[in-house]
Short mmCIF file of N, CA and C in Angstrom, two decimals:
data_model
loop_
_atom_site.label_atom_id
_atom_site.label_comp_id
_atom_site.label_asym_id
_atom_site.label_seq_id
_atom_site.Cartn_x
_atom_site.Cartn_y
_atom_site.Cartn_z
N MET Y 256 -95.00 -81.81 -32.28
CA MET Y 256 -93.99 -81.00 -32.94
C MET Y 256 -92.93 -81.95 -33.50
N LYS Y 257 -92.57 -81.72 -34.74
CA LYS Y 257 -91.51 -82.50 -35.38
C LYS Y 257 -90.17 -81.88 -35.04
N LEU Y 258 -89.30 -82.67 -34.42
CA LEU Y 258 -88.03 -82.17 -33.92
C LEU Y 258 -86.87 -82.94 -34.54
N TYR Y 259 -85.95 -82.21 -35.13
CA TYR Y 259 -84.70 -82.78 -35.64
C TYR Y 259 -83.62 -82.47 -34.61
N VAL Y 260 -82.98 -83.51 -34.11
CA VAL Y 260 -81.92 -83.32 -33.11
C VAL Y 260 -80.58 -83.58 -33.78
N ALA Y 261 -79.80 -82.52 -33.90
CA ALA Y 261 -78.46 -82.62 -34.49
C ALA Y 261 -77.45 -82.83 -33.37
N GLY Y 262 -76.39 -83.51 -33.68
CA GLY Y 262 -75.34 -83.76 -32.71
C GLY Y 262 -74.57 -85.00 -33.09
N LYS Y 263 -73.78 -85.50 -32.17
CA LYS Y 263 -72.93 -86.65 -32.44
C LYS Y 263 -73.72 -87.86 -32.91
N VAL Y 264 -73.13 -88.60 -33.82
CA VAL Y 264 -73.70 -89.84 -34.31
C VAL Y 264 -72.90 -91.03 -33.79
N SER Y 265 -71.61 -90.86 -33.68
CA SER Y 265 -70.72 -91.96 -33.31
C SER Y 265 -71.01 -92.51 -31.92
N LYS Y 266 -70.97 -93.82 -31.78
CA LYS Y 266 -71.14 -94.42 -30.45
C LYS Y 266 -69.94 -94.14 -29.55
N GLU Y 267 -68.85 -93.65 -30.13
CA GLU Y 267 -67.68 -93.28 -29.34
C GLU Y 267 -67.81 -91.87 -28.76
N SER Y 268 -68.96 -91.25 -28.92
CA SER Y 268 -69.18 -89.90 -28.40
C SER Y 268 -69.34 -89.95 -26.88
N VAL Y 269 -69.53 -88.79 -26.28
CA VAL Y 269 -69.74 -88.72 -24.83
C VAL Y 269 -71.01 -89.45 -24.40
N PHE Y 270 -71.92 -89.72 -25.34
CA PHE Y 270 -73.18 -90.38 -25.02
C PHE Y 270 -73.04 -91.90 -24.96
N GLY Y 271 -72.02 -92.44 -25.66
CA GLY Y 271 -71.77 -93.87 -25.63
C GLY Y 271 -72.74 -94.71 -26.44
N THR Y 272 -73.58 -94.08 -27.25
CA THR Y 272 -74.55 -94.81 -28.06
C THR Y 272 -74.93 -93.98 -29.28
N HIS Y 273 -75.37 -94.68 -30.33
CA HIS Y 273 -75.88 -93.99 -31.52
C HIS Y 273 -77.26 -93.38 -31.24
N HIS Y 274 -78.02 -94.04 -30.37
CA HIS Y 274 -79.45 -93.72 -30.25
C HIS Y 274 -79.81 -92.91 -29.01
N TRP Y 275 -78.96 -92.00 -28.60
CA TRP Y 275 -79.22 -91.14 -27.45
C TRP Y 275 -80.37 -90.19 -27.70
N ARG Y 276 -80.71 -89.92 -28.95
CA ARG Y 276 -81.77 -88.96 -29.28
C ARG Y 276 -83.13 -89.39 -28.74
N ASP Y 277 -83.39 -90.70 -28.70
CA ASP Y 277 -84.68 -91.18 -28.20
C ASP Y 277 -84.88 -90.76 -26.74
N GLU Y 278 -83.88 -91.01 -25.90
CA GLU Y 278 -83.97 -90.62 -24.49
C GLU Y 278 -84.02 -89.11 -24.33
N PHE Y 279 -83.26 -88.41 -25.14
CA PHE Y 279 -83.22 -86.95 -25.11
C PHE Y 279 -84.61 -86.38 -25.43
N CYS Y 280 -85.25 -86.89 -26.48
CA CYS Y 280 -86.59 -86.41 -26.85
C CYS Y 280 -87.63 -86.78 -25.79
N ALA Y 281 -87.51 -87.96 -25.20
CA ALA Y 281 -88.44 -88.35 -24.13
C ALA Y 281 -88.32 -87.39 -22.95
N LYS Y 282 -87.11 -87.00 -22.61
CA LYS Y 282 -86.90 -86.05 -21.51
C LYS Y 282 -87.49 -84.68 -21.86
N LEU Y 283 -87.28 -84.24 -23.11
CA LEU Y 283 -87.85 -82.96 -23.55
C LEU Y 283 -89.37 -82.99 -23.50
N GLU Y 284 -89.98 -84.10 -23.91
CA GLU Y 284 -91.44 -84.25 -23.84
C GLU Y 284 -91.93 -84.15 -22.40
N GLU Y 285 -91.26 -84.87 -21.52
CA GLU Y 285 -91.63 -84.88 -20.11
C GLU Y 285 -91.56 -83.47 -19.52
N LEU Y 286 -90.50 -82.74 -19.82
CA LEU Y 286 -90.29 -81.41 -19.24
C LEU Y 286 -91.16 -80.33 -19.88
N SER Y 287 -91.44 -80.46 -21.18
CA SER Y 287 -92.17 -79.41 -21.88
C SER Y 287 -93.67 -79.65 -21.95
N GLY Y 288 -94.07 -80.91 -21.85
CA GLY Y 288 -95.48 -81.25 -22.04
C GLY Y 288 -95.90 -81.24 -23.50
N ILE Y 289 -94.93 -81.15 -24.41
CA ILE Y 289 -95.19 -81.13 -25.85
C ILE Y 289 -94.91 -82.51 -26.42
N THR Y 290 -95.83 -83.01 -27.23
CA THR Y 290 -95.61 -84.28 -27.92
C THR Y 290 -94.62 -84.04 -29.05
N LEU Y 291 -93.54 -84.81 -29.05
CA LEU Y 291 -92.48 -84.62 -30.04
C LEU Y 291 -92.37 -85.84 -30.95
N GLU Y 292 -92.18 -85.57 -32.22
CA GLU Y 292 -91.84 -86.61 -33.18
C GLU Y 292 -90.35 -86.46 -33.47
N ASN Y 293 -89.58 -87.45 -33.07
CA ASN Y 293 -88.14 -87.43 -33.24
C ASN Y 293 -87.80 -87.76 -34.69
N ILE Y 294 -87.42 -86.76 -35.44
CA ILE Y 294 -86.97 -86.98 -36.82
C ILE Y 294 -85.48 -87.25 -36.73
N ASP Y 295 -85.13 -88.52 -36.70
CA ASP Y 295 -83.81 -88.98 -36.28
C ASP Y 295 -82.90 -89.30 -37.46
N PRO Y 296 -81.84 -88.53 -37.65
CA PRO Y 296 -80.93 -88.78 -38.77
C PRO Y 296 -80.18 -90.10 -38.67
N THR Y 297 -80.15 -90.71 -37.48
CA THR Y 297 -79.46 -92.00 -37.37
C THR Y 297 -80.33 -93.16 -37.85
N LYS Y 298 -81.56 -92.86 -38.21
CA LYS Y 298 -82.47 -93.92 -38.66
C LYS Y 298 -82.73 -93.85 -40.17
N ILE Y 299 -81.82 -93.21 -40.87
CA ILE Y 299 -81.90 -93.17 -42.33
C ILE Y 299 -81.71 -94.58 -42.86
N GLU Y 300 -82.60 -94.99 -43.75
CA GLU Y 300 -82.48 -96.31 -44.35
C GLU Y 300 -81.68 -96.19 -45.64
N GLY Y 301 -80.99 -97.25 -45.97
CA GLY Y 301 -80.21 -97.26 -47.20
C GLY Y 301 -78.72 -97.32 -46.90
N ASP Y 302 -77.95 -97.18 -47.94
CA ASP Y 302 -76.50 -97.32 -47.88
C ASP Y 302 -75.87 -96.13 -47.18
N GLN Y 303 -75.42 -96.32 -45.94
CA GLN Y 303 -74.78 -95.25 -45.18
C GLN Y 303 -73.46 -94.81 -45.79
N GLY Y 304 -72.92 -95.62 -46.69
CA GLY Y 304 -71.70 -95.26 -47.38
C GLY Y 304 -71.94 -94.35 -48.58
N ASN Y 305 -73.20 -94.14 -48.91
CA ASN Y 305 -73.57 -93.27 -50.03
C ASN Y 305 -73.76 -91.85 -49.49
N TYR Y 306 -72.72 -91.04 -49.57
CA TYR Y 306 -72.77 -89.71 -48.97
C TYR Y 306 -73.86 -88.84 -49.56
N LYS Y 307 -74.17 -89.00 -50.84
CA LYS Y 307 -75.23 -88.20 -51.46
C LYS Y 307 -76.59 -88.55 -50.86
N LEU Y 308 -76.83 -89.83 -50.64
CA LEU Y 308 -78.08 -90.28 -50.03
C LEU Y 308 -78.20 -89.74 -48.61
N VAL Y 309 -77.15 -89.89 -47.82
CA VAL Y 309 -77.19 -89.44 -46.42
C VAL Y 309 -77.43 -87.93 -46.35
N PHE Y 310 -76.70 -87.17 -47.16
CA PHE Y 310 -76.88 -85.71 -47.17
C PHE Y 310 -78.30 -85.34 -47.59
N ALA Y 311 -78.80 -85.95 -48.66
CA ALA Y 311 -80.15 -85.64 -49.14
C ALA Y 311 -81.21 -85.98 -48.10
N GLU Y 312 -81.05 -87.12 -47.43
CA GLU Y 312 -82.02 -87.52 -46.42
C GLU Y 312 -81.99 -86.58 -45.22
N CYS Y 313 -80.80 -86.18 -44.80
CA CYS Y 313 -80.71 -85.23 -43.69
C CYS Y 313 -81.35 -83.90 -44.07
N CYS Y 314 -81.10 -83.43 -45.28
CA CYS Y 314 -81.72 -82.18 -45.75
C CYS Y 314 -83.24 -82.31 -45.76
N ARG Y 315 -83.75 -83.44 -46.25
CA ARG Y 315 -85.20 -83.66 -46.30
C ARG Y 315 -85.78 -83.66 -44.89
N MET Y 316 -85.10 -84.33 -43.98
CA MET Y 316 -85.59 -84.40 -42.59
C MET Y 316 -85.60 -83.02 -41.94
N ILE Y 317 -84.56 -82.25 -42.15
CA ILE Y 317 -84.51 -80.90 -41.59
C ILE Y 317 -85.63 -80.05 -42.17
N LYS Y 318 -85.87 -80.19 -43.46
CA LYS Y 318 -86.94 -79.42 -44.10
C LYS Y 318 -88.30 -79.76 -43.50
N GLN Y 319 -88.54 -81.02 -43.16
CA GLN Y 319 -89.85 -81.41 -42.65
C GLN Y 319 -90.01 -81.12 -41.15
N ALA Y 320 -88.92 -80.82 -40.46
CA ALA Y 320 -88.98 -80.55 -39.02
C ALA Y 320 -89.59 -79.18 -38.75
N ASP Y 321 -90.21 -79.06 -37.58
CA ASP Y 321 -90.71 -77.76 -37.11
C ASP Y 321 -89.60 -76.98 -36.43
N CYS Y 322 -88.62 -77.69 -35.91
CA CYS Y 322 -87.56 -77.08 -35.12
C CYS Y 322 -86.36 -78.01 -35.08
N MET Y 323 -85.20 -77.43 -34.84
CA MET Y 323 -83.98 -78.22 -34.64
C MET Y 323 -83.39 -77.86 -33.29
N ILE Y 324 -82.95 -78.89 -32.57
CA ILE Y 324 -82.08 -78.67 -31.41
C ILE Y 324 -80.75 -79.30 -31.78
N VAL Y 325 -79.69 -78.53 -31.62
CA VAL Y 325 -78.35 -79.08 -31.85
C VAL Y 325 -77.67 -79.20 -30.50
N TYR Y 326 -77.29 -80.44 -30.17
CA TYR Y 326 -76.60 -80.69 -28.91
C TYR Y 326 -75.12 -80.46 -29.16
N LEU Y 327 -74.60 -79.37 -28.61
CA LEU Y 327 -73.23 -78.94 -28.86
C LEU Y 327 -72.29 -79.50 -27.80
N SER Y 328 -72.15 -80.82 -27.82
CA SER Y 328 -71.19 -81.47 -26.93
C SER Y 328 -69.79 -81.07 -27.37
N ASP Y 329 -68.83 -81.21 -26.48
CA ASP Y 329 -67.46 -80.81 -26.81
C ASP Y 329 -66.87 -81.61 -27.96
N ASP Y 330 -67.46 -82.76 -28.26
CA ASP Y 330 -66.92 -83.61 -29.32
C ASP Y 330 -67.81 -83.63 -30.57
N ILE Y 331 -68.63 -82.60 -30.75
CA ILE Y 331 -69.52 -82.56 -31.91
C ILE Y 331 -68.69 -82.55 -33.20
N SER Y 332 -69.25 -83.14 -34.23
CA SER Y 332 -68.54 -83.24 -35.50
C SER Y 332 -69.00 -82.16 -36.47
N ILE Y 333 -68.40 -82.14 -37.63
CA ILE Y 333 -68.71 -81.14 -38.65
C ILE Y 333 -70.17 -81.20 -39.09
N GLY Y 334 -70.76 -82.39 -39.07
CA GLY Y 334 -72.15 -82.54 -39.50
C GLY Y 334 -73.11 -81.63 -38.74
N GLY Y 335 -72.92 -81.52 -37.43
CA GLY Y 335 -73.81 -80.68 -36.62
C GLY Y 335 -73.78 -79.23 -37.05
N SER Y 336 -72.60 -78.72 -37.34
CA SER Y 336 -72.51 -77.32 -37.76
C SER Y 336 -73.14 -77.13 -39.14
N GLN Y 337 -72.97 -78.10 -40.01
CA GLN Y 337 -73.58 -78.01 -41.33
C GLN Y 337 -75.10 -78.10 -41.24
N GLU Y 338 -75.59 -78.94 -40.33
CA GLU Y 338 -77.03 -79.07 -40.15
C GLU Y 338 -77.65 -77.76 -39.68
N ILE Y 339 -76.94 -77.00 -38.86
CA ILE Y 339 -77.43 -75.69 -38.45
C ILE Y 339 -77.65 -74.81 -39.68
N LEU Y 340 -76.68 -74.77 -40.57
CA LEU Y 340 -76.80 -73.93 -41.77
C LEU Y 340 -77.90 -74.42 -42.71
N ILE Y 341 -78.09 -75.73 -42.78
CA ILE Y 341 -79.19 -76.27 -43.59
C ILE Y 341 -80.52 -75.82 -42.99
N ALA Y 342 -80.63 -75.85 -41.67
CA ALA Y 342 -81.85 -75.36 -41.01
C ALA Y 342 -82.07 -73.89 -41.31
N LYS Y 343 -81.01 -73.10 -41.34
CA LYS Y 343 -81.13 -71.68 -41.66
C LYS Y 343 -81.63 -71.52 -43.10
N TYR Y 344 -81.14 -72.35 -44.01
CA TYR Y 344 -81.58 -72.31 -45.41
C TYR Y 344 -83.09 -72.53 -45.49
N PHE Y 345 -83.61 -73.44 -44.66
CA PHE Y 345 -85.05 -73.74 -44.67
C PHE Y 345 -85.83 -72.89 -43.67
N ASN Y 346 -85.20 -71.87 -43.10
CA ASN Y 346 -85.85 -70.96 -42.13
C ASN Y 346 -86.47 -71.69 -40.94
N LYS Y 347 -85.73 -72.63 -40.41
CA LYS Y 347 -86.19 -73.39 -39.24
C LYS Y 347 -85.57 -72.80 -37.98
N PRO Y 348 -86.34 -72.70 -36.90
CA PRO Y 348 -85.76 -72.25 -35.64
C PRO Y 348 -84.75 -73.27 -35.13
N VAL Y 349 -83.62 -72.78 -34.63
CA VAL Y 349 -82.57 -73.65 -34.11
C VAL Y 349 -82.28 -73.27 -32.66
N ILE Y 350 -82.40 -74.26 -31.80
CA ILE Y 350 -82.02 -74.12 -30.40
C ILE Y 350 -80.67 -74.79 -30.24
N GLY Y 351 -79.69 -74.04 -29.81
CA GLY Y 351 -78.37 -74.61 -29.54
C GLY Y 351 -78.27 -74.94 -28.06
N LEU Y 352 -78.02 -76.19 -27.75
CA LEU Y 352 -77.81 -76.61 -26.37
C LEU Y 352 -76.31 -76.71 -26.14
N ALA Y 353 -75.76 -75.65 -25.55
CA ALA Y 353 -74.31 -75.53 -25.33
C ALA Y 353 -74.06 -75.47 -23.83
N PRO Y 354 -73.69 -76.60 -23.22
CA PRO Y 354 -73.49 -76.62 -21.77
C PRO Y 354 -72.52 -75.53 -21.31
N LEU Y 355 -72.88 -74.87 -20.23
CA LEU Y 355 -72.05 -73.81 -19.66
C LEU Y 355 -70.71 -74.39 -19.20
N GLY Y 356 -69.64 -73.73 -19.59
CA GLY Y 356 -68.31 -74.21 -19.26
C GLY Y 356 -67.73 -75.15 -20.29
N GLY Y 357 -68.55 -75.48 -21.30
CA GLY Y 357 -68.09 -76.36 -22.37
C GLY Y 357 -67.32 -75.59 -23.43
N LYS Y 358 -66.97 -76.29 -24.46
CA LYS Y 358 -66.14 -75.76 -25.54
C LYS Y 358 -66.75 -74.53 -26.22
N PHE Y 359 -68.09 -74.45 -26.25
CA PHE Y 359 -68.76 -73.41 -27.02
C PHE Y 359 -69.36 -72.29 -26.19
N ASN Y 360 -69.38 -72.44 -24.86
CA ASN Y 360 -70.13 -71.49 -24.05
C ASN Y 360 -69.56 -71.38 -22.63
N GLY Y 361 -69.04 -70.21 -22.32
CA GLY Y 361 -68.68 -69.91 -20.94
C GLY Y 361 -67.31 -70.35 -20.48
N SER Y 362 -66.54 -70.89 -21.36
CA SER Y 362 -65.18 -71.29 -20.97
C SER Y 362 -64.23 -70.11 -21.15
N THR Y 363 -62.99 -70.32 -20.80
CA THR Y 363 -61.95 -69.31 -21.03
C THR Y 363 -61.11 -69.79 -22.20
N LYS Y 364 -60.93 -68.93 -23.19
CA LYS Y 364 -60.17 -69.28 -24.40
C LYS Y 364 -59.01 -68.32 -24.58
N GLN Y 365 -57.98 -68.81 -25.21
CA GLN Y 365 -56.84 -67.99 -25.61
C GLN Y 365 -56.88 -67.83 -27.12
N TYR Y 366 -56.97 -66.60 -27.59
CA TYR Y 366 -56.96 -66.32 -29.02
C TYR Y 366 -55.94 -65.24 -29.32
N PHE Y 367 -54.95 -65.59 -30.13
CA PHE Y 367 -53.95 -64.63 -30.59
C PHE Y 367 -53.38 -63.81 -29.43
N GLY Y 368 -53.09 -64.50 -28.33
CA GLY Y 368 -52.49 -63.83 -27.18
C GLY Y 368 -53.49 -63.13 -26.28
N GLN Y 369 -54.76 -63.19 -26.61
CA GLN Y 369 -55.79 -62.53 -25.81
C GLN Y 369 -56.59 -63.59 -25.05
N THR Y 370 -56.86 -63.33 -23.78
CA THR Y 370 -57.69 -64.22 -22.98
C THR Y 370 -59.13 -63.75 -23.07
N VAL Y 371 -60.01 -64.65 -23.48
CA VAL Y 371 -61.44 -64.34 -23.59
C VAL Y 371 -62.16 -65.12 -22.49
N GLU Y 372 -62.69 -64.38 -21.52
CA GLU Y 372 -63.47 -64.98 -20.43
C GLU Y 372 -64.91 -65.13 -20.89
N ASN Y 373 -65.60 -66.12 -20.35
CA ASN Y 373 -67.01 -66.36 -20.69
C ASN Y 373 -67.21 -66.41 -22.20
N TYR Y 374 -66.36 -67.16 -22.85
CA TYR Y 374 -66.35 -67.28 -24.32
C TYR Y 374 -67.69 -67.76 -24.85
N GLN Y 375 -68.14 -67.13 -25.92
CA GLN Y 375 -69.32 -67.56 -26.66
C GLN Y 375 -68.89 -67.78 -28.10
N ASP Y 376 -68.98 -69.03 -28.55
CA ASP Y 376 -68.52 -69.35 -29.89
C ASP Y 376 -69.29 -68.52 -30.91
N PRO Y 377 -68.59 -67.77 -31.77
CA PRO Y 377 -69.27 -66.87 -32.70
C PRO Y 377 -70.16 -67.59 -33.71
N PHE Y 378 -69.79 -68.80 -34.10
CA PHE Y 378 -70.60 -69.52 -35.07
C PHE Y 378 -71.86 -70.09 -34.43
N VAL Y 379 -71.77 -70.52 -33.19
CA VAL Y 379 -72.94 -71.02 -32.46
C VAL Y 379 -73.90 -69.88 -32.15
N PHE Y 380 -73.40 -68.81 -31.54
CA PHE Y 380 -74.27 -67.73 -31.10
C PHE Y 380 -74.80 -66.88 -32.25
N SER Y 381 -74.12 -66.87 -33.38
CA SER Y 381 -74.60 -66.11 -34.53
C SER Y 381 -75.66 -66.87 -35.33
N THR Y 382 -75.56 -68.20 -35.37
CA THR Y 382 -76.48 -68.95 -36.23
C THR Y 382 -77.66 -69.56 -35.49
N CYS Y 383 -77.50 -69.88 -34.21
CA CYS Y 383 -78.63 -70.43 -33.45
C CYS Y 383 -79.58 -69.30 -33.08
N ASP Y 384 -80.86 -69.59 -33.10
CA ASP Y 384 -81.85 -68.57 -32.74
C ASP Y 384 -81.90 -68.36 -31.23
N VAL Y 385 -81.67 -69.42 -30.49
CA VAL Y 385 -81.63 -69.38 -29.03
C VAL Y 385 -80.53 -70.33 -28.60
N VAL Y 386 -79.73 -69.92 -27.62
CA VAL Y 386 -78.72 -70.81 -27.04
C VAL Y 386 -79.08 -71.02 -25.58
N VAL Y 387 -79.18 -72.28 -25.19
CA VAL Y 387 -79.50 -72.65 -23.82
C VAL Y 387 -78.36 -73.51 -23.27
N THR Y 388 -78.37 -73.70 -21.96
CA THR Y 388 -77.28 -74.46 -21.34
C THR Y 388 -77.70 -75.80 -20.76
N THR Y 389 -79.01 -76.03 -20.63
CA THR Y 389 -79.50 -77.28 -20.03
C THR Y 389 -80.67 -77.84 -20.83
N VAL Y 390 -80.95 -79.10 -20.60
CA VAL Y 390 -82.12 -79.75 -21.21
C VAL Y 390 -83.39 -79.06 -20.73
N GLU Y 391 -83.42 -78.65 -19.48
CA GLU Y 391 -84.60 -77.97 -18.93
C GLU Y 391 -84.87 -76.66 -19.68
N GLU Y 392 -83.82 -75.90 -19.95
CA GLU Y 392 -83.98 -74.65 -20.71
C GLU Y 392 -84.42 -74.95 -22.14
N ALA Y 393 -83.91 -76.01 -22.72
CA ALA Y 393 -84.32 -76.39 -24.08
C ALA Y 393 -85.81 -76.72 -24.10
N ALA Y 394 -86.29 -77.44 -23.09
CA ALA Y 394 -87.70 -77.80 -23.01
C ALA Y 394 -88.57 -76.55 -22.88
N GLU Y 395 -88.15 -75.60 -22.06
CA GLU Y 395 -88.90 -74.34 -21.92
C GLU Y 395 -88.92 -73.57 -23.24
N THR Y 396 -87.81 -73.57 -23.95
CA THR Y 396 -87.72 -72.86 -25.23
C THR Y 396 -88.62 -73.49 -26.27
N LEU Y 397 -88.78 -74.81 -26.24
CA LEU Y 397 -89.69 -75.47 -27.19
C LEU Y 397 -91.10 -74.89 -27.11
N LYS Y 398 -91.50 -74.48 -25.91
CA LYS Y 398 -92.84 -73.90 -25.73
C LYS Y 398 -92.99 -72.57 -26.46
N THR Y 399 -91.88 -71.92 -26.78
CA THR Y 399 -91.92 -70.60 -27.43
C THR Y 399 -91.67 -70.67 -28.94
N ILE Y 400 -91.51 -71.86 -29.48
CA ILE Y 400 -91.18 -72.00 -30.90
C ILE Y 400 -92.11 -71.21 -31.81
N PRO Y 401 -93.43 -71.21 -31.58
CA PRO Y 401 -94.30 -70.45 -32.49
C PRO Y 401 -94.00 -68.95 -32.52
N THR Y 402 -93.34 -68.43 -31.49
CA THR Y 402 -93.07 -66.99 -31.44
C THR Y 402 -91.66 -66.63 -31.93
N ILE Y 403 -90.84 -67.63 -32.18
CA ILE Y 403 -89.46 -67.37 -32.61
C ILE Y 403 -89.44 -67.07 -34.11
N GLN Y 404 -88.86 -65.94 -34.46
CA GLN Y 404 -88.64 -65.60 -35.87
C GLN Y 404 -87.25 -66.12 -36.23
N PRO Y 405 -87.17 -67.24 -36.97
CA PRO Y 405 -85.85 -67.82 -37.23
C PRO Y 405 -84.96 -66.93 -38.08
N LYS Y 406 -83.68 -66.97 -37.75
CA LYS Y 406 -82.69 -66.34 -38.62
C LYS Y 406 -82.62 -67.21 -39.87
N GLY Y 407 -82.63 -66.60 -41.03
CA GLY Y 407 -82.49 -67.35 -42.27
C GLY Y 407 -81.05 -67.36 -42.73
N ILE Y 408 -80.81 -68.02 -43.83
CA ILE Y 408 -79.46 -68.12 -44.38
C ILE Y 408 -78.89 -66.74 -44.73
N GLU Y 409 -79.78 -65.77 -44.91
CA GLU Y 409 -79.33 -64.41 -45.24
C GLU Y 409 -78.53 -63.78 -44.10
N LEU Y 410 -78.54 -64.40 -42.92
CA LEU Y 410 -77.75 -63.86 -41.81
C LEU Y 410 -76.28 -63.79 -42.18
N ILE Y 411 -75.83 -64.64 -43.09
CA ILE Y 411 -74.42 -64.62 -43.48
C ILE Y 411 -74.09 -63.33 -44.22
N GLY Y 412 -74.88 -63.00 -45.23
CA GLY Y 412 -74.66 -61.76 -45.98
C GLY Y 412 -74.87 -60.53 -45.12
N GLN Y 413 -75.88 -60.59 -44.24
CA GLN Y 413 -76.15 -59.46 -43.36
C GLN Y 413 -75.00 -59.20 -42.40
N SER Y 414 -74.37 -60.26 -41.92
CA SER Y 414 -73.26 -60.06 -40.98
C SER Y 414 -72.09 -59.38 -41.66
N VAL Y 415 -71.87 -59.67 -42.93
CA VAL Y 415 -70.80 -59.01 -43.68
C VAL Y 415 -71.15 -57.54 -43.86
N SER Y 416 -72.40 -57.25 -44.21
CA SER Y 416 -72.85 -55.87 -44.39
C SER Y 416 -72.77 -55.08 -43.10
N ASP Y 417 -73.13 -55.74 -41.98
CA ASP Y 417 -73.15 -55.07 -40.68
C ASP Y 417 -71.76 -54.68 -40.19
N THR Y 418 -70.73 -55.37 -40.66
CA THR Y 418 -69.37 -55.08 -40.18
C THR Y 418 -68.63 -54.12 -41.10
N ASN Y 419 -69.22 -53.76 -42.21
CA ASN Y 419 -68.58 -52.80 -43.14
C ASN Y 419 -68.97 -51.38 -42.81
#
């Protein structure tokens, strides 16, 4: 299975390295029993200062992937959220790995004077096809990829229609 792993790129992230995806995919393979091809956005060749090249290559990689897992660490950057929407454009299943108690899942948030317990980030839970909390759950979900009907980019228009 071709897997695109979205998430932090900076070595200053919680992972402490640019190349955490290799270990992450190896762990997913071990747990799921599925052979994975890591389509790694950090291995794009060419001028990393050329934003058009980087964007085009990431889009191409997402298009060729069978599935995306986005690691929603508390320090994820804007790229990860954009990659989710690109995957939706290409009708790819997206597994969001949002650790319980983290910024996107299960924490307590204050919004406009209201306390929200067991918070679920609306952008994560609306756009990801499945949200899991552990690597083990992500590995189990990979086994179900053929049965997942991905949300497409039309989910944006549908959500507006659903609230009117």
